[in-house]
Short mmCIF file of C-alpha atoms in Angstrom, two decimals:
data_model
loop_
_atom_site.label_atom_id
_atom_site.label_comp_id
_atom_site.label_asym_id
_atom_site.label_seq_id
_atom_site.Cartn_x
_atom_site.Cartn_y
_atom_site.Cartn_z
CA MET L 28 -111.32 -19.12 112.59
CA ARG L 29 -112.02 -15.66 112.09
CA ASP L 30 -108.19 -14.67 112.42
CA PHE L 31 -107.25 -17.71 110.21
CA PHE L 32 -109.23 -16.20 107.01
CA VAL L 33 -107.96 -12.65 107.97
CA VAL L 34 -104.55 -13.99 108.04
CA THR L 35 -105.11 -16.09 104.88
CA ALA L 36 -106.35 -12.99 103.22
CA GLY L 37 -103.71 -10.73 104.15
CA ILE L 38 -101.29 -13.49 102.83
CA TRP L 39 -102.98 -13.55 99.61
CA SER L 40 -103.08 -9.96 99.47
CA GLU L 41 -99.21 -9.49 99.98
CA TYR L 42 -97.75 -12.53 98.25
CA LYS L 43 -100.11 -12.71 95.26
CA ALA L 44 -97.64 -12.18 92.75
CA LEU L 45 -95.86 -15.17 94.16
CA PHE L 46 -98.68 -17.30 93.96
CA LEU L 47 -99.65 -16.43 90.45
CA HIS L 48 -96.14 -16.84 89.07
CA GLY L 49 -95.99 -20.46 90.82
CA LEU L 50 -99.43 -21.03 89.13
CA GLY L 51 -97.87 -19.96 85.78
CA MET L 52 -94.92 -22.03 86.08
CA THR L 53 -97.14 -24.95 86.96
CA ILE L 54 -98.95 -24.63 83.67
CA TRP L 55 -96.18 -24.16 81.92
CA MET L 56 -94.33 -27.33 83.20
CA GLY L 57 -97.89 -29.65 82.71
CA LEU L 58 -97.98 -28.21 79.17
CA LEU L 59 -94.61 -28.89 77.92
CA THR L 60 -94.45 -32.07 79.66
CA VAL L 61 -97.70 -33.47 77.84
CA MET L 62 -96.63 -31.81 74.51
CA ILE L 63 -93.32 -33.78 74.20
CA SER L 64 -94.66 -36.93 75.90
CA THR L 65 -97.33 -37.06 73.48
CA VAL L 66 -94.76 -37.11 70.68
CA PHE L 67 -92.54 -39.78 72.21
CA GLY L 68 -95.59 -41.69 73.91
CA SER L 69 -97.02 -42.37 70.43
CA ILE L 70 -93.94 -43.55 68.79
CA MET L 71 -93.38 -45.98 71.93
CA ALA L 72 -97.27 -46.77 71.25
CA MET L 73 -96.33 -47.81 67.51
CA LEU L 74 -93.24 -49.89 68.58
CA ARG L 75 -95.04 -51.98 70.93
CA ARG L 76 -97.16 -53.16 67.76
CA SER L 77 -95.48 -55.30 65.40
CA ASN L 78 -97.70 -54.53 61.80
CA TRP L 79 -98.68 -50.76 61.45
CA GLY L 80 -96.45 -50.49 58.55
CA ILE L 81 -93.33 -49.93 60.07
CA GLY L 82 -92.29 -53.53 60.17
CA PRO L 83 -92.00 -56.05 62.91
CA ILE L 84 -89.23 -54.57 65.07
CA LYS L 85 -89.14 -56.86 68.06
CA PRO L 86 -85.89 -55.77 69.91
CA LEU L 87 -87.71 -52.13 69.67
CA ARG L 88 -91.06 -53.53 70.72
CA MET L 89 -89.69 -55.50 73.79
CA LEU L 90 -87.44 -52.50 74.80
CA ALA L 91 -90.59 -50.06 74.65
CA ALA L 92 -92.63 -52.76 76.76
CA VAL L 93 -89.95 -52.56 79.44
CA TYR L 94 -89.40 -49.00 79.37
CA VAL L 95 -93.05 -48.76 80.08
CA GLU L 96 -93.33 -51.41 82.89
CA ILE L 97 -89.95 -49.90 84.65
CA ILE L 98 -91.54 -46.26 84.77
CA ARG L 99 -95.00 -47.28 85.84
CA GLY L 100 -93.65 -49.73 88.66
CA THR L 101 -91.58 -46.90 90.31
CA PRO L 102 -92.46 -43.69 91.99
CA ILE L 103 -92.05 -40.24 89.92
CA LEU L 104 -90.19 -39.03 93.24
CA LEU L 105 -87.69 -41.60 92.79
CA GLN L 106 -87.44 -40.56 89.07
CA LEU L 107 -87.27 -37.05 89.83
CA TYR L 108 -84.09 -37.55 92.17
CA PHE L 109 -82.55 -40.05 89.38
CA PHE L 110 -82.97 -37.51 86.63
CA TYR L 111 -82.12 -34.50 88.76
CA PHE L 112 -78.42 -36.22 89.91
CA MET L 113 -77.85 -38.48 86.76
CA LEU L 114 -78.31 -36.11 84.07
CA PRO L 115 -75.87 -33.09 85.30
CA GLN L 116 -72.99 -35.99 85.57
CA PHE L 117 -73.73 -37.68 82.47
CA LEU L 118 -74.13 -34.78 80.11
CA PRO L 119 -71.93 -32.25 81.82
CA PHE L 120 -71.20 -30.26 78.76
CA LEU L 121 -75.08 -29.13 78.62
CA GLU L 122 -75.12 -27.15 81.47
CA LEU L 123 -78.44 -28.55 82.43
CA ASP L 124 -80.53 -26.32 85.34
CA GLU L 125 -82.52 -27.80 87.94
CA PHE L 126 -86.11 -27.01 85.98
CA THR L 127 -84.55 -29.00 82.91
CA CYS L 128 -83.47 -31.67 84.98
CA VAL L 129 -87.07 -32.10 86.49
CA LEU L 130 -88.99 -31.33 83.38
CA VAL L 131 -87.05 -34.32 81.61
CA ALA L 132 -87.92 -36.82 84.62
CA CYS L 133 -91.56 -35.49 84.04
CA CYS L 134 -91.38 -36.36 80.21
CA VAL L 135 -89.86 -39.49 80.98
CA ASN L 136 -92.58 -40.59 83.35
CA SER L 137 -95.57 -39.28 81.39
CA THR L 138 -94.29 -40.77 77.96
CA ALA L 139 -95.05 -44.21 79.33
CA TYR L 140 -98.54 -43.35 80.71
CA VAL L 141 -99.40 -41.42 77.03
CA CYS L 142 -98.07 -44.43 75.29
CA GLU L 143 -100.72 -46.85 76.83
CA ILE L 144 -103.30 -44.13 76.67
CA VAL L 145 -102.53 -44.05 72.85
CA ARG L 146 -102.39 -47.76 72.27
CA ALA L 147 -105.34 -48.45 74.16
CA GLY L 148 -107.09 -45.66 72.09
CA ILE L 149 -106.30 -47.38 68.61
CA GLN L 150 -107.04 -50.67 69.98
CA ALA L 151 -110.92 -49.51 71.03
CA VAL L 152 -111.40 -48.79 67.20
CA ASP L 153 -113.51 -51.74 65.54
CA PRO L 154 -111.01 -54.34 64.07
CA GLY L 155 -113.14 -54.50 61.10
CA GLN L 156 -112.35 -50.57 60.12
CA ASN L 157 -108.58 -51.78 59.43
CA GLU L 158 -109.70 -54.77 57.61
CA ALA L 159 -111.90 -53.10 55.61
CA ALA L 160 -109.41 -50.24 54.64
CA ARG L 161 -106.63 -53.25 54.05
CA SER L 162 -109.39 -54.48 51.48
CA LEU L 163 -109.65 -51.44 49.69
CA GLY L 164 -105.85 -51.78 48.60
CA LEU L 165 -104.58 -49.60 51.66
CA SER L 166 -101.34 -50.66 53.32
CA SER L 167 -101.09 -51.26 57.05
CA GLY L 168 -99.42 -47.56 57.18
CA GLN L 169 -102.03 -45.96 54.91
CA ALA L 170 -104.73 -47.79 57.00
CA LEU L 171 -103.52 -46.32 60.01
CA ARG L 172 -103.02 -42.94 59.33
CA LYS L 173 -106.22 -42.56 57.13
CA VAL L 174 -108.67 -44.53 59.06
CA ILE L 175 -107.70 -45.73 62.41
CA LEU L 176 -105.83 -42.87 64.04
CA PRO L 177 -108.62 -40.20 62.86
CA GLN L 178 -111.20 -42.34 64.91
CA ALA L 179 -108.80 -43.12 67.73
CA VAL L 180 -108.55 -39.34 68.38
CA LYS L 181 -112.19 -39.05 70.13
CA ASN L 182 -110.80 -42.17 72.57
CA ILE L 183 -107.21 -40.65 72.80
CA LEU L 184 -107.67 -36.73 73.40
CA PRO L 185 -109.88 -36.80 76.89
CA ALA L 186 -107.58 -39.29 78.34
CA LEU L 187 -104.52 -36.77 77.51
CA CYS L 188 -106.26 -33.93 79.08
CA ASN L 189 -107.01 -36.08 82.07
CA GLU L 190 -103.37 -37.05 81.82
CA PHE L 191 -102.64 -33.12 81.81
CA ILE L 192 -104.52 -32.56 84.76
CA ALA L 193 -102.59 -35.47 86.81
CA VAL L 194 -99.06 -33.65 85.66
CA VAL L 195 -100.54 -30.48 86.79
CA LYS L 196 -100.62 -31.96 90.05
CA GLU L 197 -97.40 -33.96 90.25
CA THR L 198 -95.56 -30.94 89.67
CA SER L 199 -96.00 -30.35 93.27
CA LEU L 200 -93.22 -33.21 93.95
CA ALA L 201 -90.85 -30.56 92.11
CA SER L 202 -90.81 -28.40 94.95
CA THR L 203 -88.06 -30.61 96.33
CA PHE L 204 -85.83 -28.87 93.89
CA PHE L 205 -87.25 -25.38 94.25
CA ILE L 206 -87.72 -24.86 90.25
CA GLY L 207 -90.54 -21.90 91.06
CA GLU L 208 -93.96 -23.85 90.83
CA LEU L 209 -96.67 -23.30 93.16
CA MET L 210 -95.62 -25.64 96.07
CA THR L 211 -92.14 -23.62 95.84
CA GLN L 212 -93.96 -20.49 96.39
CA PHE L 213 -95.43 -22.05 99.34
CA LYS L 214 -92.27 -23.02 100.70
CA THR L 215 -90.71 -19.80 100.20
CA ILE L 216 -93.83 -17.76 101.72
CA ASN L 217 -93.61 -19.81 104.70
CA GLY L 218 -89.89 -19.23 105.16
CA ILE L 219 -90.78 -15.68 105.05
CA THR L 220 -93.94 -15.12 107.35
CA PHE L 221 -93.29 -18.77 109.47
CA ARG L 222 -97.20 -19.27 108.78
CA VAL L 223 -98.07 -22.89 107.40
CA LEU L 224 -101.78 -23.54 107.16
CA GLU L 225 -102.78 -19.92 105.68
CA PRO L 226 -100.19 -20.26 102.42
CA LEU L 227 -100.96 -23.90 102.11
CA THR L 228 -104.73 -23.47 102.21
CA ILE L 229 -104.35 -20.71 99.05
CA VAL L 230 -102.06 -23.42 97.06
CA GLY L 231 -104.66 -25.86 97.78
CA LEU L 232 -107.68 -23.68 96.64
CA ILE L 233 -105.58 -22.73 93.49
CA TYR L 234 -104.83 -26.28 92.51
CA PHE L 235 -108.40 -27.34 93.35
CA ILE L 236 -109.64 -24.12 91.06
CA LEU L 237 -107.06 -25.12 88.11
CA THR L 238 -107.97 -28.61 88.25
CA PHE L 239 -111.71 -28.04 88.62
CA VAL L 240 -112.20 -25.75 85.48
CA LEU L 241 -109.90 -28.34 83.63
CA SER L 242 -112.28 -31.27 84.38
CA LYS L 243 -115.30 -29.34 83.35
CA LEU L 244 -113.65 -28.15 79.81
CA ILE L 245 -112.48 -31.63 79.24
CA SER L 246 -116.51 -33.00 79.96
CA VAL L 247 -117.42 -30.37 77.46
CA LEU L 248 -114.98 -32.13 75.13
CA GLU L 249 -116.08 -35.36 75.45
CA ARG L 250 -119.79 -34.32 75.03
CA ARG L 251 -118.90 -32.50 71.79
CA LEU L 252 -116.68 -35.70 70.49
CA ASN L 253 -119.88 -38.17 71.68
CA ALA L 254 -122.13 -35.52 69.73
CA GLY L 255 -120.10 -35.92 66.52
CA GLU L 256 -120.14 -39.48 66.49
#
C-alpha cells in the first residue's frame, strides 16, 4: 500500500501539468455545454408551451417533444459517436475538429434536459401569478417575462447548476475521441508509464474534489435563494 501512494505521488509530481490541463478542458467543455444548452433548452421549453405569447405552433411543439424524448431515450455515448462521424460527412466545408463534434453532441444531449428543467421550473410557479398578471392587462408574453420568469429563476438556477455537474462527469466519455479532458490525460499517462490504478486514482480524486466543491456552492446558492423568498 505504501508503494502505491509513493508511485501515485510520483506520477502526480511528474505529470501534474497534464492533469491540470485535462481539468481545465473538462471545466471549459462543461461551461460551454451548459451555456449553449441553456439558450436552446429555454427556446425548446417555450415551444413546448402553446400560450406564452408566441402563439400555438403545434408542429414545432410536437417536434420539440419528439426531440426531447429521442435524446433522453438514447445513451449519450451513442450520440457522441453519431455526431462525431455524422457532422464531418454532412458539413465537410466547415472542417470541424474532434472537440467541436463532441461539444455539439454534448450540447444536443444537454439541451433536452435543460428544456425539461426550464419547463418544470416555470410550471412550479403558482398559476395564480399568471392570472393576476393577465387581470392587470399584461399580455401572455409580458406576463411570462415580467412575472413568471423572475420567480421561476429560483427553481431553475439550482437545477442548471446540477446539470453542469452532470455534464462535467459526462465529459469523461469524450475520452473515447481523445479531446484532451481528464480521462484523455489518464490514457496518455497510462500509455507512458504503463500504470493504471495510480493515474486513475488521481483522476478520480480530481473529479470528486471538483464535483464536491460545486455541490457545496450550489447548496449555498439554494440557501440564499430560499432566504430571499
